[in-house]
Structure formats: C-alpha cells, structure tokens
Amino acid sequence: LFRSVATAPHPQGAWTVVSSSYDPGEIGFKDNNLFVDGDGTAYVVFTAGNQSDMAIMRLGSDYTTDVAGTLVYTNQGAGREAPALFKRGSTYFLLTSASTPFNANPQMKYQTATSPLGAWSSLSASFYTQDPTGTVYNAQSTQVLKVPGCYDAYLYIADRWNPVQVTSPAGSTWWDFSTSTTLYLPLTFPTSTTVQAPTLTDASATFDLSYWRRELPNCETAMTSLSWPTTCGLRYQRCSGVDGGMVIR
C-alpha cells in the first residue's frame, strides 16, 4: 500500500506531486504521521504494510525523501496504528491505537524514548485516567498539539470516525466519513516520562487547566470552565453526553 508526497508554497496550494509511490523502507506504508524536531530534522512514523509493525524513519532535508539506513521499529507484532509522535522536554512520546481500522477499541497506549530513532520503551497501559465508554471515546489518535503561547500545554487530538456505508451509484459500495468529528483532550504529565489524558465523568464537571497559564502572560488567568472561553487563542466546548472531551470550533 503506497501514499503520495506533494509539496506547496502555501497550505492552500498549488500542490505538486513529488512521488505517487512513497514507501519508506519498502515495508508498506499505511497510517502515518510527521514530526519535526527542534533542530529541524523531520521524521515519519507509520504502520507497516503488514498492519502489525510500527516504524520510524528520518527524512531528508527536503522532507520528501527518507534517509536510507534509519529505519527502526518502535514495536513489532503488536498490531498498532494511528501514530502521534511529540516531544516534551527531553522525552519523545509515541501514542498509538490498536489496529481496528475505523472501529472503536479500548487500546490507546504510548511508548517513550530519548531519541526518535529509539530505543523505544514497551507499550504502556492505557493513558486515559478514566474511560466511561470503554472505547476511548470512540476516537483514534491523530496528533498532539503544543499550544502556542502557553507553557507546558499540550492538546491530544483524535479522530472520531463516523463511517456511513453508501451504495450509490448502483453497483458500488464505499464509506462516507463526512460526518466524522474531532476529539480534543488536555494532556497532563505525572512524571517526565508518563502522560495521561484526564477525562470528565460528570456533565457538570470541568477540566482544571490552571497549569496552562504558567510563565507566559498571554494565557488567561482563569481557565477552569469549558463554556466557550478563549484560552491561548483557542475556543473550545465540551462534547455532549459522556465523552469527556472538547470540540474546538
């Protein structure tokens, strides 16, 4: 399974396809994510074609080609997908989901390393402090955002797939994901090498985001309510039901 690589001078294009058969390490290329380190070095993390192994490779300076000899596996035989790689302090975190395509599962876990190319720790227990739905809120990891303008503020971003089977035109069958949404959760770090996604179990509860306001003055002084405040430039709203997450509008 292959993916294309394209470049553009602006996010809105115009885009130019550089490769239509991108396959780093020639092991198959499925769920993937990009990560740029503080020194500008880029990496691609991806599920291998066998849908069983998770791998990372360093990219070249143009970010469109991989560097031969840099392929490493974060885990093999574990059946992981939906990678999200980020760095906090001197620790690299890799969040992944169990491999169940767009079906929900309760197996969001993470690994840590002191370098993107490892060695990587074994898979953790679930990083959710609570999981009322038993399926990590019907969401799979897609990215972790370091919130601009705030110290130690990280948002976990996950896809909440809502596939609808379509059987038109006649004779065809495909999946429509247009009604899928995105889940956002603030991350906390009990230690330098552990991460958690605190969640709400009561509709009247709120996240304590007071730790987001440290050091930088443009962070709001009161951030304990999720009723449409503007915090560090982000507008957010609690999800309905028992989701315990946020939807950013």
Short mmCIF file of N, CA, C and O in Angstrom, two decimals, residues 108-173:
data_model
loop_
_atom_site.label_atom_id
_atom_site.label_comp_id
_atom_site.label_asym_id
_atom_site.label_seq_id
_atom_site.Cartn_x
_atom_site.Cartn_y
_atom_site.Cartn_z
N MET A 108 -5.76 2.56 23.51
CA MET A 108 -4.85 3.68 23.29
C MET A 108 -3.69 3.56 24.28
O MET A 108 -3.91 3.57 25.48
N LYS A 109 -2.47 3.45 23.76
CA LYS A 109 -1.30 3.29 24.62
C LYS A 109 -0.17 4.20 24.11
O LYS A 109 -0.28 4.82 23.07
N TYR A 110 0.94 4.24 24.86
CA TYR A 110 2.06 5.07 24.43
C TYR A 110 3.38 4.40 24.75
O TYR A 110 3.47 3.47 25.54
N GLN A 111 4.42 4.90 24.07
CA GLN A 111 5.80 4.50 24.31
C GLN A 111 6.66 5.75 24.46
O GLN A 111 6.25 6.83 24.02
N THR A 112 7.83 5.61 25.05
CA THR A 112 8.73 6.75 25.22
C THR A 112 10.14 6.38 24.76
O THR A 112 10.51 5.20 24.70
N ALA A 113 10.91 7.43 24.44
CA ALA A 113 12.31 7.25 24.03
C ALA A 113 13.04 8.56 24.25
O ALA A 113 12.43 9.62 24.42
N THR A 114 14.37 8.50 24.23
CA THR A 114 15.18 9.72 24.33
C THR A 114 15.63 10.20 22.97
O THR A 114 16.31 11.22 22.85
N SER A 115 15.24 9.47 21.91
CA SER A 115 15.53 9.85 20.53
C SER A 115 14.42 9.31 19.66
O SER A 115 13.88 8.23 19.94
N PRO A 116 14.05 10.01 18.57
CA PRO A 116 13.02 9.48 17.69
C PRO A 116 13.36 8.10 17.13
O PRO A 116 12.46 7.31 16.82
N LEU A 117 14.65 7.80 17.01
CA LEU A 117 15.07 6.52 16.46
C LEU A 117 15.34 5.49 17.56
O LEU A 117 15.97 4.47 17.33
N GLY A 118 14.84 5.77 18.76
CA GLY A 118 14.87 4.79 19.85
C GLY A 118 16.18 4.78 20.61
O GLY A 118 17.02 5.65 20.43
N ALA A 119 16.25 3.80 21.54
CA ALA A 119 15.35 2.67 21.71
C ALA A 119 14.04 3.09 22.39
O ALA A 119 14.04 3.94 23.28
N TRP A 120 12.91 2.46 21.96
CA TRP A 120 11.60 2.77 22.48
C TRP A 120 11.21 1.81 23.59
O TRP A 120 11.54 0.62 23.55
N SER A 121 10.51 2.35 24.58
CA SER A 121 10.03 1.52 25.69
C SER A 121 8.94 0.57 25.21
O SER A 121 8.43 0.70 24.09
N SER A 122 8.55 -0.35 26.06
CA SER A 122 7.41 -1.21 25.75
C SER A 122 6.13 -0.39 25.83
O SER A 122 6.10 0.71 26.39
N LEU A 123 5.05 -0.92 25.30
CA LEU A 123 3.77 -0.23 25.33
C LEU A 123 3.27 -0.08 26.76
O LEU A 123 3.36 -1.01 27.57
N SER A 124 2.72 1.10 27.05
CA SER A 124 2.19 1.39 28.37
C SER A 124 0.80 0.78 28.54
O SER A 124 0.23 0.21 27.61
N ALA A 125 0.25 0.94 29.75
CA ALA A 125 -1.18 0.74 29.93
C ALA A 125 -1.89 1.93 29.28
O ALA A 125 -1.26 2.89 28.84
N SER A 126 -3.21 1.88 29.20
CA SER A 126 -3.95 2.98 28.60
C SER A 126 -3.61 4.30 29.27
O SER A 126 -3.44 4.37 30.49
N PHE A 127 -3.49 5.36 28.48
CA PHE A 127 -3.13 6.65 29.08
C PHE A 127 -4.34 7.48 29.48
O PHE A 127 -4.20 8.60 29.95
N TYR A 128 -5.54 6.93 29.35
CA TYR A 128 -6.74 7.60 29.86
C TYR A 128 -6.86 7.33 31.35
O TYR A 128 -6.74 6.19 31.79
N THR A 129 -7.13 8.38 32.14
CA THR A 129 -7.33 8.18 33.57
C THR A 129 -8.66 7.48 33.83
O THR A 129 -8.80 6.73 34.78
N GLN A 130 -9.64 7.73 32.99
CA GLN A 130 -10.93 7.05 33.06
C GLN A 130 -11.45 6.91 31.63
O GLN A 130 -11.13 7.70 30.77
N ASP A 131 -12.26 5.90 31.42
CA ASP A 131 -12.79 5.64 30.08
C ASP A 131 -14.23 5.14 30.20
O ASP A 131 -14.48 3.95 30.09
N PRO A 132 -15.18 6.06 30.43
CA PRO A 132 -16.56 5.63 30.67
C PRO A 132 -17.18 4.84 29.53
O PRO A 132 -18.02 3.99 29.76
N THR A 133 -16.77 5.11 28.29
CA THR A 133 -17.38 4.40 27.17
C THR A 133 -16.74 3.05 26.91
O THR A 133 -17.30 2.22 26.21
N GLY A 134 -15.53 2.83 27.44
CA GLY A 134 -14.83 1.59 27.17
C GLY A 134 -14.19 1.52 25.81
O GLY A 134 -13.59 0.52 25.43
N THR A 135 -14.29 2.59 25.06
CA THR A 135 -13.73 2.62 23.70
C THR A 135 -12.96 3.92 23.47
O THR A 135 -12.96 4.45 22.37
N VAL A 136 -12.30 4.43 24.50
CA VAL A 136 -11.54 5.68 24.45
C VAL A 136 -12.29 6.76 23.67
O VAL A 136 -11.75 7.44 22.81
N TYR A 137 -13.57 6.88 23.99
CA TYR A 137 -14.42 7.94 23.43
C TYR A 137 -14.57 7.86 21.93
O TYR A 137 -14.70 8.85 21.23
N ASN A 138 -14.54 6.62 21.43
CA ASN A 138 -14.75 6.38 20.00
C ASN A 138 -13.79 7.20 19.14
O ASN A 138 -14.19 7.76 18.12
N ALA A 139 -12.55 7.29 19.56
CA ALA A 139 -11.60 8.15 18.85
C ALA A 139 -10.23 7.48 18.75
O ALA A 139 -9.83 6.71 19.61
N GLN A 140 -9.52 7.80 17.67
CA GLN A 140 -8.15 7.33 17.46
C GLN A 140 -7.22 8.53 17.35
O GLN A 140 -7.54 9.53 16.72
N SER A 141 -6.03 8.39 17.93
CA SER A 141 -5.05 9.48 17.94
C SER A 141 -4.70 9.90 16.52
O SER A 141 -4.59 9.08 15.61
N THR A 142 -4.53 11.22 16.35
CA THR A 142 -4.07 11.74 15.06
C THR A 142 -2.95 12.75 15.21
O THR A 142 -2.12 12.90 14.34
N GLN A 143 -2.87 13.47 16.37
CA GLN A 143 -1.84 14.48 16.56
C GLN A 143 -1.85 14.95 18.01
O GLN A 143 -2.87 14.86 18.70
N VAL A 144 -0.71 15.46 18.46
CA VAL A 144 -0.62 16.18 19.73
C VAL A 144 -0.09 17.57 19.42
O VAL A 144 0.96 17.73 18.81
N LEU A 145 -0.85 18.58 19.84
CA LEU A 145 -0.51 19.97 19.55
C LEU A 145 0.07 20.64 20.77
O LEU A 145 -0.54 20.64 21.85
N LYS A 146 1.27 21.22 20.64
CA LYS A 146 1.83 22.08 21.69
C LYS A 146 1.17 23.43 21.52
O LYS A 146 1.35 24.09 20.51
N VAL A 147 0.36 23.85 22.50
CA VAL A 147 -0.44 25.06 22.36
C VAL A 147 0.45 26.29 22.33
O VAL A 147 1.20 26.55 23.28
N PRO A 148 0.42 27.08 21.26
CA PRO A 148 1.26 28.28 21.18
C PRO A 148 0.91 29.28 22.28
O PRO A 148 -0.26 29.48 22.59
N GLY A 149 1.93 29.88 22.86
CA GLY A 149 1.70 30.92 23.85
C GLY A 149 1.47 30.44 25.25
O GLY A 149 1.31 31.25 26.16
N CYS A 150 1.45 29.16 25.47
CA CYS A 150 1.26 28.61 26.81
C CYS A 150 2.40 27.65 27.14
O CYS A 150 2.84 26.88 26.29
N TYR A 151 2.80 27.68 28.39
CA TYR A 151 3.87 26.80 28.84
C TYR A 151 3.29 25.46 29.26
O TYR A 151 2.34 25.39 30.04
N ASP A 152 3.87 24.38 28.75
CA ASP A 152 3.50 23.03 29.14
C ASP A 152 2.04 22.70 28.84
O ASP A 152 1.39 21.96 29.59
N ALA A 153 1.50 23.25 27.77
CA ALA A 153 0.11 23.00 27.37
C ALA A 153 0.10 22.16 26.10
O ALA A 153 0.53 22.62 25.04
N TYR A 154 -0.41 20.93 26.21
CA TYR A 154 -0.46 20.01 25.09
C TYR A 154 -1.88 19.51 24.91
O TYR A 154 -2.54 19.11 25.88
N LEU A 155 -2.36 19.53 23.67
CA LEU A 155 -3.69 19.03 23.35
C LEU A 155 -3.58 17.72 22.58
O LEU A 155 -2.90 17.65 21.55
N TYR A 156 -4.24 16.70 23.08
CA TYR A 156 -4.38 15.44 22.37
C TYR A 156 -5.53 15.57 21.38
O TYR A 156 -6.63 16.00 21.74
N ILE A 157 -5.28 15.25 20.11
CA ILE A 157 -6.28 15.39 19.06
C ILE A 157 -6.54 14.00 18.48
O ILE A 157 -5.60 13.27 18.15
N ALA A 158 -7.82 13.64 18.40
CA ALA A 158 -8.17 12.30 17.93
C ALA A 158 -9.33 12.35 16.95
O ALA A 158 -10.22 13.20 17.06
N ASP A 159 -9.32 11.44 16.00
CA ASP A 159 -10.40 11.32 15.03
C ASP A 159 -11.54 10.48 15.60
O ASP A 159 -11.31 9.38 16.11
N ARG A 160 -12.75 11.03 15.51
CA ARG A 160 -13.93 10.27 15.93
C ARG A 160 -14.67 9.86 14.65
O ARG A 160 -15.49 10.59 14.12
N TRP A 161 -14.31 8.67 14.18
CA TRP A 161 -14.84 8.21 12.90
C TRP A 161 -16.34 7.91 12.99
O TRP A 161 -16.82 7.34 13.95
N ASN A 162 -17.04 8.31 11.95
CA ASN A 162 -18.47 8.01 11.84
C ASN A 162 -18.75 7.56 10.41
O ASN A 162 -19.33 8.28 9.61
N PRO A 163 -18.32 6.34 10.07
CA PRO A 163 -18.47 5.88 8.69
C PRO A 163 -19.92 5.54 8.35
O PRO A 163 -20.63 4.91 9.14
N VAL A 164 -20.34 5.98 7.20
CA VAL A 164 -21.68 5.67 6.70
C VAL A 164 -21.51 4.95 5.36
O VAL A 164 -20.91 5.48 4.43
N GLN A 165 -22.04 3.73 5.28
CA GLN A 165 -21.90 2.97 4.05
C GLN A 165 -22.84 3.52 2.97
O GLN A 165 -24.03 3.72 3.21
N VAL A 166 -22.28 3.75 1.81
CA VAL A 166 -23.03 4.30 0.68
C VAL A 166 -23.02 3.27 -0.45
O VAL A 166 -21.98 2.69 -0.76
N THR A 167 -24.16 3.06 -1.05
CA THR A 167 -24.27 2.06 -2.13
C THR A 167 -24.74 2.67 -3.44
O THR A 167 -25.40 2.03 -4.24
N SER A 168 -24.39 3.96 -3.61
CA SER A 168 -24.72 4.60 -4.89
C SER A 168 -23.45 5.25 -5.44
O SER A 168 -22.58 5.67 -4.66
N PRO A 169 -23.30 5.30 -6.76
CA PRO A 169 -24.25 4.80 -7.78
C PRO A 169 -24.39 3.28 -7.73
O PRO A 169 -23.62 2.61 -7.05
N ALA A 170 -25.37 2.78 -8.40
CA ALA A 170 -25.68 1.36 -8.38
C ALA A 170 -24.45 0.52 -8.69
O ALA A 170 -23.66 0.83 -9.60
N GLY A 171 -24.28 -0.52 -7.90
CA GLY A 171 -23.17 -1.43 -8.12
C GLY A 171 -21.91 -1.08 -7.37
O GLY A 171 -20.91 -1.81 -7.43
N SER A 172 -21.90 0.05 -6.64
CA SER A 172 -20.71 0.46 -5.89
C SER A 172 -21.01 0.48 -4.40
O SER A 172 -22.15 0.65 -3.98
N THR A 173 -19.96 0.29 -3.61
CA THR A 173 -20.07 0.38 -2.15
C THR A 173 -18.86 1.13 -1.64
O THR A 173 -17.71 0.77 -1.95
#
